[in-house]
PDB file of C-alpha atoms in Angstrom:
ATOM      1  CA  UNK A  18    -165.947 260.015 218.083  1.00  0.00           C
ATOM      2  CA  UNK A  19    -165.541 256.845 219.436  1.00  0.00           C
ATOM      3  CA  UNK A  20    -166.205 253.857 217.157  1.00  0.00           C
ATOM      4  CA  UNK A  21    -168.824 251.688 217.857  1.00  0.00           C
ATOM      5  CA  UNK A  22    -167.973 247.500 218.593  1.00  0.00           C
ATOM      6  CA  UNK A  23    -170.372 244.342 218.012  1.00  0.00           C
ATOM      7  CA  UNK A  24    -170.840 242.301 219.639  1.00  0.00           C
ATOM      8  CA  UNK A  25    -170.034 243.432 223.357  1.00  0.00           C
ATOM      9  CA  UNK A  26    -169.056 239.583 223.910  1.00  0.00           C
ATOM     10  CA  UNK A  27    -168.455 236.703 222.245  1.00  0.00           C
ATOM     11  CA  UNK A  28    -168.571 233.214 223.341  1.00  0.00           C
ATOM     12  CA  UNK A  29    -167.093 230.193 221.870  1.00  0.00           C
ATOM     13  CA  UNK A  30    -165.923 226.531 221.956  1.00  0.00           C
ATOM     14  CA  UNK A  31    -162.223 225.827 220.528  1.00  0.00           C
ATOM     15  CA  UNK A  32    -162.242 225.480 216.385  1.00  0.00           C
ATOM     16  CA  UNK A  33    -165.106 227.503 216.183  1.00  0.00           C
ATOM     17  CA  UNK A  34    -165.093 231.136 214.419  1.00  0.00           C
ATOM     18  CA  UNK A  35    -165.995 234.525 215.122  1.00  0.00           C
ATOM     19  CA  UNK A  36    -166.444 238.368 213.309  1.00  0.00           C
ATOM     20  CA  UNK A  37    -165.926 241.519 215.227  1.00  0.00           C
ATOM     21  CA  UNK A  38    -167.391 244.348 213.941  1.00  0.00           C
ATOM     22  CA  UNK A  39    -166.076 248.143 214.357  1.00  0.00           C
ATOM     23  CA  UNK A  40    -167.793 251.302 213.081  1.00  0.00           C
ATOM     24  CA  UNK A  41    -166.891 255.049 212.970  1.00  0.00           C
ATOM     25  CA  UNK A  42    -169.557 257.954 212.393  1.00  0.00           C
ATOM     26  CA  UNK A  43    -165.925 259.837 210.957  1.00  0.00           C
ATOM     27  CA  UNK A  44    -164.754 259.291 207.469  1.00  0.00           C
ATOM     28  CA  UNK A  45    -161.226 257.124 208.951  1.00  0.00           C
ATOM     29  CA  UNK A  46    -157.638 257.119 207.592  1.00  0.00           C
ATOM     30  CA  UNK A  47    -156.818 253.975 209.187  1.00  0.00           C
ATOM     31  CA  UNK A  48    -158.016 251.415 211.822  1.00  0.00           C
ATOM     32  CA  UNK A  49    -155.661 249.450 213.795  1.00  0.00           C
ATOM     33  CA  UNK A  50    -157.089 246.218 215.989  1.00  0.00           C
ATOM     34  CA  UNK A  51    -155.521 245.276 219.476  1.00  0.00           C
ATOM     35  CA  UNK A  52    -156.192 242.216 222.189  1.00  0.00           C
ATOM     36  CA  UNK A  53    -155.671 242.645 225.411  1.00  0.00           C
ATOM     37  CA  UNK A  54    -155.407 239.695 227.750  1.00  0.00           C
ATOM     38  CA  UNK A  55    -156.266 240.134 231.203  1.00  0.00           C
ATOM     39  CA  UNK A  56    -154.015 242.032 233.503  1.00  0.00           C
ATOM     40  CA  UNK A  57    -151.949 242.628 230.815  1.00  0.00           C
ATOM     41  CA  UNK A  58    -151.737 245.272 228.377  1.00  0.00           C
ATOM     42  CA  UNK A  59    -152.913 245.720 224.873  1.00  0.00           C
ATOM     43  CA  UNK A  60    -150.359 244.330 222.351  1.00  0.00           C
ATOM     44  CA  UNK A  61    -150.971 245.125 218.640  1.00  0.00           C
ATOM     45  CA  UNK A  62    -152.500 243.264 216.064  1.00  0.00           C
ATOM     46  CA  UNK A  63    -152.740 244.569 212.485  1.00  0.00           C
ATOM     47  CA  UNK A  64    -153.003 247.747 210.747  1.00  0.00           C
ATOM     48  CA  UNK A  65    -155.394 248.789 208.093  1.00  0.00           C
ATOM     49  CA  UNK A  66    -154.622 251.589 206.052  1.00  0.00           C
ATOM     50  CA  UNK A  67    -156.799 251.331 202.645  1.00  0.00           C
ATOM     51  CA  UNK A  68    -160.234 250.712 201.455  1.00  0.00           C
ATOM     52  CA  UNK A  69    -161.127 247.401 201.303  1.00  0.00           C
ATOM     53  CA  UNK A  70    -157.744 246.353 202.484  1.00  0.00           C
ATOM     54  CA  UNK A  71    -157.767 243.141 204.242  1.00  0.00           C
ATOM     55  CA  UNK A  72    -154.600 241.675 206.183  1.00  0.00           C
ATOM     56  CA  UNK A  73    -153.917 238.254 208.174  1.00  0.00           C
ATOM     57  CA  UNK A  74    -152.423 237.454 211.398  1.00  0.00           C
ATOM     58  CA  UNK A  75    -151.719 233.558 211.693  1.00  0.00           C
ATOM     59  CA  UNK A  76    -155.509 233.104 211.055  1.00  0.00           C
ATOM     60  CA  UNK A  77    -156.482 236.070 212.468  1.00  0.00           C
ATOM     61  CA  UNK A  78    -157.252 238.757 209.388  1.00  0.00           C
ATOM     62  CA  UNK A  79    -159.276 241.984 209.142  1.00  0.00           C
ATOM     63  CA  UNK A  80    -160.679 244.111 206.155  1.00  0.00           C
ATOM     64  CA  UNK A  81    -161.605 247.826 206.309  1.00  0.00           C
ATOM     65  CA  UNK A  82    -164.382 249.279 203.949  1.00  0.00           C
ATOM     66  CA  UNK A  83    -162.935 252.894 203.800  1.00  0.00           C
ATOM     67  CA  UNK A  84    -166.359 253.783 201.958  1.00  0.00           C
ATOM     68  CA  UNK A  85    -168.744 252.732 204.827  1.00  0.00           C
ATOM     69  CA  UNK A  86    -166.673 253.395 207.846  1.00  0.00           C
ATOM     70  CA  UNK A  87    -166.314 250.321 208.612  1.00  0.00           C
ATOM     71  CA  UNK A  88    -164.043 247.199 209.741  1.00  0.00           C
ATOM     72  CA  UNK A  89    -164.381 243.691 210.698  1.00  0.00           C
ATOM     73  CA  UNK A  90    -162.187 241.248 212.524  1.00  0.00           C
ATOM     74  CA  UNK A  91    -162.010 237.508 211.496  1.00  0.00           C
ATOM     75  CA  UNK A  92    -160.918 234.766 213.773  1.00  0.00           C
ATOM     76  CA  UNK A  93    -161.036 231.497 211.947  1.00  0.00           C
ATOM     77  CA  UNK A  94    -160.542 228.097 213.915  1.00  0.00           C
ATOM     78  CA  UNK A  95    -160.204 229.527 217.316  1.00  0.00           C
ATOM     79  CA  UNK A  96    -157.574 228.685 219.954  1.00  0.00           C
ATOM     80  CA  UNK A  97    -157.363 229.158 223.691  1.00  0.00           C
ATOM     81  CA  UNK A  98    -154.926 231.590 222.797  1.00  0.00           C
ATOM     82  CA  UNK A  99    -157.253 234.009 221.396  1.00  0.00           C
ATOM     83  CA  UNK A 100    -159.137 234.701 224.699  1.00  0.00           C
ATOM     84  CA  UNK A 101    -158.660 238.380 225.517  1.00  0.00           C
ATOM     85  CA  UNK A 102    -160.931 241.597 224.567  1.00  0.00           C
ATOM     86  CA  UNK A 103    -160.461 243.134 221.207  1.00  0.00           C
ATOM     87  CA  UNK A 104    -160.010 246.513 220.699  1.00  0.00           C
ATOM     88  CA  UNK A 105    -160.215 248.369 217.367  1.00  0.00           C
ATOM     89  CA  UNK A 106    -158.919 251.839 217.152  1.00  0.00           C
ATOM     90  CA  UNK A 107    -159.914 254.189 214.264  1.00  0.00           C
ATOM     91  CA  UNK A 108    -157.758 257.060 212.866  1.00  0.00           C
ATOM     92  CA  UNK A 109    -159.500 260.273 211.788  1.00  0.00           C
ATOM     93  CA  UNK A 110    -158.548 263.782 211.246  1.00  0.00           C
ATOM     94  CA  UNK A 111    -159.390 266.554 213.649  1.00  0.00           C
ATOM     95  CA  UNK A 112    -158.253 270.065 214.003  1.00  0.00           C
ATOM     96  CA  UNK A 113    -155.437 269.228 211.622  1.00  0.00           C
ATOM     97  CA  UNK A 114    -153.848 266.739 213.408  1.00  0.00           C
ATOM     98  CA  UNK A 115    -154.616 262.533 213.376  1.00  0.00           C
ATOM     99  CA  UNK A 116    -156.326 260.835 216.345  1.00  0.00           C
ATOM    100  CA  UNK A 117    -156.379 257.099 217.326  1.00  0.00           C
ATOM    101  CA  UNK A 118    -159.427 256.013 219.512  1.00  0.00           C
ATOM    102  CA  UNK A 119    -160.333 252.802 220.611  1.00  0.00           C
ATOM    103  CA  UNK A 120    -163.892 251.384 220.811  1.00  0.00           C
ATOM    104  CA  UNK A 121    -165.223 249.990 224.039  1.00  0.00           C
ATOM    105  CA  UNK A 122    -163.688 246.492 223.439  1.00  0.00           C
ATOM    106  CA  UNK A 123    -165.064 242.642 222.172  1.00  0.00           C
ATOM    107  CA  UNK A 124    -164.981 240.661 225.234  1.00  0.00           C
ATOM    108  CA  UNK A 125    -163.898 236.737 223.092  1.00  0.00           C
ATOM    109  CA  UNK A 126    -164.035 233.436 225.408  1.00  0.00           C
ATOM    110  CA  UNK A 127    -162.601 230.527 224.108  1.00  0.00           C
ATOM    111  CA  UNK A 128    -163.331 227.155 225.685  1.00  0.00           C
ATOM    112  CA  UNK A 129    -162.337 223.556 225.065  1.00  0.00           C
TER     113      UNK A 129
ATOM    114  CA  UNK B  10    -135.584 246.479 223.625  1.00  0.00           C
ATOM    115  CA  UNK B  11    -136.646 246.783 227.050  1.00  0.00           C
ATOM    116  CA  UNK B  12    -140.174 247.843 225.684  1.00  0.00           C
ATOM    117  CA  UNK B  13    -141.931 251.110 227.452  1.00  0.00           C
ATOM    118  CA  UNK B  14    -141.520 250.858 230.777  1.00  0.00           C
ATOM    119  CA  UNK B  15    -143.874 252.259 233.990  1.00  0.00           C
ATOM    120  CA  UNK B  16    -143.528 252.722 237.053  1.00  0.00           C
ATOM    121  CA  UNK B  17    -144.744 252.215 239.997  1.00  0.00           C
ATOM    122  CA  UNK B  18    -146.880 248.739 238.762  1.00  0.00           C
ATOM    123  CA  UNK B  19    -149.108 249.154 241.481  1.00  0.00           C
ATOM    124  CA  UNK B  20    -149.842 252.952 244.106  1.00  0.00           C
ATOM    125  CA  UNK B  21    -152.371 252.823 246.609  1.00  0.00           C
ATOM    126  CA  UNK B  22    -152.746 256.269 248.106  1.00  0.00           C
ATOM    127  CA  UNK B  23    -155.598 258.629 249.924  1.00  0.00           C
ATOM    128  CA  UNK B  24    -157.568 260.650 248.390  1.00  0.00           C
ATOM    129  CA  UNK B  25    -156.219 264.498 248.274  1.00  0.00           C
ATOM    130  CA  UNK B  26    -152.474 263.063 248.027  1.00  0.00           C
ATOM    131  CA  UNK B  27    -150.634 263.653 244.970  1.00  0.00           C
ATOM    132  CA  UNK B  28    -149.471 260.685 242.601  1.00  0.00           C
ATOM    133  CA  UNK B  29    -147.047 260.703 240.091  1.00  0.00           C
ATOM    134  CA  UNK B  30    -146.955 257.956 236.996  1.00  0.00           C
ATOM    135  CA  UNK B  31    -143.941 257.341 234.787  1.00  0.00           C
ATOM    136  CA  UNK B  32    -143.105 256.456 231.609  1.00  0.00           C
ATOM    137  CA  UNK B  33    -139.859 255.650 229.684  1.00  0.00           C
ATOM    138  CA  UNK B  34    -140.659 255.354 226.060  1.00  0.00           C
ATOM    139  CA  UNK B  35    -139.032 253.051 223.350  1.00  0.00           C
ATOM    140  CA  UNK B  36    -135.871 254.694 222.376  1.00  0.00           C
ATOM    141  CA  UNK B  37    -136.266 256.197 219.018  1.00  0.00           C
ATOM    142  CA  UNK B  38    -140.483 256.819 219.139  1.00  0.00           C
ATOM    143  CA  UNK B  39    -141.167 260.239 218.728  1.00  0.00           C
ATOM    144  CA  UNK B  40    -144.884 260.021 219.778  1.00  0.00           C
ATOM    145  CA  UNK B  41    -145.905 258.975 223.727  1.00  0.00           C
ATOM    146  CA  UNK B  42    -149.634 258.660 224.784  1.00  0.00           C
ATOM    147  CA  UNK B  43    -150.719 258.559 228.398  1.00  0.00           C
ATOM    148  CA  UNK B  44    -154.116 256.197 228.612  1.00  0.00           C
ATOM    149  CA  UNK B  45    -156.353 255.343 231.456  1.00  0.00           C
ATOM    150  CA  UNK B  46    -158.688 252.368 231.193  1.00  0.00           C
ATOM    151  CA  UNK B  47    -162.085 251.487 233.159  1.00  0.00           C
ATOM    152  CA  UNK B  48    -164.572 248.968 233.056  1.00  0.00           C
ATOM    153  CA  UNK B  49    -166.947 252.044 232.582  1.00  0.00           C
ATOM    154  CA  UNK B  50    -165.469 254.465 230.077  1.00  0.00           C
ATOM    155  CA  UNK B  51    -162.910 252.297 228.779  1.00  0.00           C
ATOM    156  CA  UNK B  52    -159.423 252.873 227.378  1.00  0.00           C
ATOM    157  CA  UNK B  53    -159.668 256.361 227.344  1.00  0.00           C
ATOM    158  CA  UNK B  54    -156.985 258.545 225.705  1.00  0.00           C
ATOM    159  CA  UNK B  55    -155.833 261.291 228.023  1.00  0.00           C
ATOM    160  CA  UNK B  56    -153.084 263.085 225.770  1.00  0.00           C
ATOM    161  CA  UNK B  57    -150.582 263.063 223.342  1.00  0.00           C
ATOM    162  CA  UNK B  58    -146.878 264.253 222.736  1.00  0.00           C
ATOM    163  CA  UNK B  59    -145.078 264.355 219.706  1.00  0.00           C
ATOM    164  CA  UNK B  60    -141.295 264.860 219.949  1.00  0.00           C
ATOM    165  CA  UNK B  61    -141.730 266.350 223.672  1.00  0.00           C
ATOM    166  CA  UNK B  62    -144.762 268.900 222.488  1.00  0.00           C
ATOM    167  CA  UNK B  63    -147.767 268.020 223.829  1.00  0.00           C
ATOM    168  CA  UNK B  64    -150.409 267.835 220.707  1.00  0.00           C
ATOM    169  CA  UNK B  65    -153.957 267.170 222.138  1.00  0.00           C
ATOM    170  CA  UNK B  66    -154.701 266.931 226.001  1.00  0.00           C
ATOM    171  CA  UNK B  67    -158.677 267.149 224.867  1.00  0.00           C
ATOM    172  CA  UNK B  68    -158.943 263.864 227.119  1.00  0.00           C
ATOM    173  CA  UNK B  69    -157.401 265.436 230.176  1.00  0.00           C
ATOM    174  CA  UNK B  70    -160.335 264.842 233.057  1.00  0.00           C
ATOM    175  CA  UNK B  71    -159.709 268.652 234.854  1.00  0.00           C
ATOM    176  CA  UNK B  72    -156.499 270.510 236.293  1.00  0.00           C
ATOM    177  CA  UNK B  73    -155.983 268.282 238.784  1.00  0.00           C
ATOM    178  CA  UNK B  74    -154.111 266.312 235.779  1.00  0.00           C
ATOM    179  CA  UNK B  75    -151.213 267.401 234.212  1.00  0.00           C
ATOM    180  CA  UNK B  76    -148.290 265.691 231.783  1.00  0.00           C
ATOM    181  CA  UNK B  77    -144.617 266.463 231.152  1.00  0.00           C
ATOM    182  CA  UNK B  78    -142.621 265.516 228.805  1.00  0.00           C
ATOM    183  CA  UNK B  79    -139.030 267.155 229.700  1.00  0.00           C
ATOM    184  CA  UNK B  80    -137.160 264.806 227.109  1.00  0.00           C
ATOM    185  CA  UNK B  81    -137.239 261.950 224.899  1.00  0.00           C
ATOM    186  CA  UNK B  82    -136.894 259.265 227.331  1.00  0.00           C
ATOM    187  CA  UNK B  83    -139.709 260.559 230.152  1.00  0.00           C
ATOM    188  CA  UNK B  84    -142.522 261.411 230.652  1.00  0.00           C
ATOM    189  CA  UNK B  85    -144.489 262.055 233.914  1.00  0.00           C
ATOM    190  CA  UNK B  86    -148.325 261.762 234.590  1.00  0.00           C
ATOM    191  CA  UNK B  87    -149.439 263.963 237.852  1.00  0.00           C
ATOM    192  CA  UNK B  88    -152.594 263.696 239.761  1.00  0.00           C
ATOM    193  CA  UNK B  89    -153.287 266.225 242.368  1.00  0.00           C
ATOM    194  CA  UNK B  90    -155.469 266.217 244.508  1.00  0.00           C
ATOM    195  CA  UNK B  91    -156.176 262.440 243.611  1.00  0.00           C
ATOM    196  CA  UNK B  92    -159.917 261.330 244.379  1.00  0.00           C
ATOM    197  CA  UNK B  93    -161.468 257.832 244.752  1.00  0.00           C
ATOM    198  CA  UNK B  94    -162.631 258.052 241.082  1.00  0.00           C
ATOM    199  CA  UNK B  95    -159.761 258.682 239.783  1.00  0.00           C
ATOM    200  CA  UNK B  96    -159.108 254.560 240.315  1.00  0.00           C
ATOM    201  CA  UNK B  97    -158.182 253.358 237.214  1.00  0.00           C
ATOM    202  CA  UNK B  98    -155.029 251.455 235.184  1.00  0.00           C
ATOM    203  CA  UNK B  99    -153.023 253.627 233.761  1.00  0.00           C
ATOM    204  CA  UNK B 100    -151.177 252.920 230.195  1.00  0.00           C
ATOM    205  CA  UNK B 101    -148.281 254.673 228.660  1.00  0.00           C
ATOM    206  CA  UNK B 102    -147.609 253.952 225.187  1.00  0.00           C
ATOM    207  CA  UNK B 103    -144.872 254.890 222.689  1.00  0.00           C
ATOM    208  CA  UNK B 104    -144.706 254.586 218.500  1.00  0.00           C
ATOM    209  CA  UNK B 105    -142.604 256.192 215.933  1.00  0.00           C
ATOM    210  CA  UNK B 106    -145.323 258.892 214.605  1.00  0.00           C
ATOM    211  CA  UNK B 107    -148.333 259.835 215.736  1.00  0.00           C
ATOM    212  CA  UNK B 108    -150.255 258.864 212.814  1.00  0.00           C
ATOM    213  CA  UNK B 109    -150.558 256.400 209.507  1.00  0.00           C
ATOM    214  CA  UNK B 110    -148.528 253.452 209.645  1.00  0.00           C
ATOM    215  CA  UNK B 111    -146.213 254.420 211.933  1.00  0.00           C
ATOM    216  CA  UNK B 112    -148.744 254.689 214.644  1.00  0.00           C
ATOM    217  CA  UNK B 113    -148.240 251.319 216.235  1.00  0.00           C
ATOM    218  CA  UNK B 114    -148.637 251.707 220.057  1.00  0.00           C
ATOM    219  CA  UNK B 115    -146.372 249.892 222.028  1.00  0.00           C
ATOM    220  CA  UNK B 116    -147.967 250.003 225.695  1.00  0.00           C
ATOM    221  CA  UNK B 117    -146.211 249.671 228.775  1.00  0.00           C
ATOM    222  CA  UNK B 118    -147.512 246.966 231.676  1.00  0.00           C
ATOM    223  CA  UNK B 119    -149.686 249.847 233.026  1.00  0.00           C
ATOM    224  CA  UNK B 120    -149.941 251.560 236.602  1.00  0.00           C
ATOM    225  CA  UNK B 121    -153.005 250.574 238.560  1.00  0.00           C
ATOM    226  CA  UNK B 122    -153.689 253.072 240.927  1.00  0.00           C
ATOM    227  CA  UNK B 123    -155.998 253.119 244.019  1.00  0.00           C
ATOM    228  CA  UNK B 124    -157.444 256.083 245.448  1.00  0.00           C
ATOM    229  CA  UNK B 125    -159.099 255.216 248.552  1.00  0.00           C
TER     230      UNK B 125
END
């Protein structure tokens, strides 16, 4: 059930740009993305709730291909700021009721 | 807001004591999840309520776990006996509905907990 993240960890210099993938063997009503800086607790990014919707955050945005279970995380022209581990969560039905789980988590370093 | 609020921040205890987690939701959510995160196994979910009913405690390790919900505004997370591996944070989160668009968890600072 739980959705599969790539790569495990990411490392880059500042202004540089990354993709985090996230895939679900479950056909998936939505998939929401979190960051969670350490010692701290996951805060909430974006929400994706249609096929082959995409959405932005600042320059942070995400699409979601409904069809192949699928949904990727852009960060364009990184800052410190986005140092943390990236979480997607994906939304499926089971036993009649909706379930979020989260994927093991996208370890992003951001140096200067 | 104040956001979801935990407490205690921080319990070390012995193994076979019992622990107790809390959790104050945001006022107005109607759904409340109890997490617990590892470097292992990750942020695991270990159930769900939805207006004070719990909905799916599938994630619930064994009985020595249990969850209350006696109203809208708390919630209770109960360990006992604990054990060493039971070491973990421990995340409450709140949102308005427990699914779609209006499931945007709000977590709490967490409780890391210590069973030595």
């Amino acid at each position: 059930q739980q959705p599969v993240q790539s790569p495990q960890a990411v490392i880059l210099r500042e202004g540089e740009d990354a993709v985090i993938n996230c895939s679900s063997s479950k056909a998936l009503y939505s998939v929401h993305w979190y960051r969670q800086k350490h010692g701290e607790a996951p805060v909430f990014l974006m929400i994706l709730l249609k096929g082959g919707e995409q959405k932005g955050h600042e320059k942070i945005s995400a699409s979601f291909n409904e069809k192949k279970q699928q949904s990727s995380l852009y960060l364009t022209a990184s800052q410190l700021s986005y140092s943390g581990t990236y979480f997607c969560g994906t939304e499926f039905l089971i036993q009649g009721a909706q379930k979020l789980v989260f994927g093991q988590g996208t370890r992003l370093t951001i140096n200067p | 807001d104040a956001g979801v609020i935990q407490s205690p921040r921080h319990e070390v205890t012995e193994m076979g004591q019992e622990v107790t987690l809390r959790c104050k939701p945001i006022s107005g959510h109607n759904s409340l999840f109890w997490y617990r995160q590892t470097m292992m196994r990750g942020l695991e979910l270990l159930i769900y309520f939805n207006n004070n009913v719990p909905i799916d405690d599938s994630g619930m390790p064994e009985d020595r776990f249990s969850a209350k919900m006696p109203n809208a505004s708390f919630s209770t997370l109960k360990i006992q006996p604990s054990e060493p591996r039971d070491s973990a944070v421990y995340f409450c989160a709140s949102s308005l509905e427990s699914g779609g668009a209006k499931n945007i968890q709000y977590f709490g600072a967490g409780t890391r907990l210590s069973v030595l």
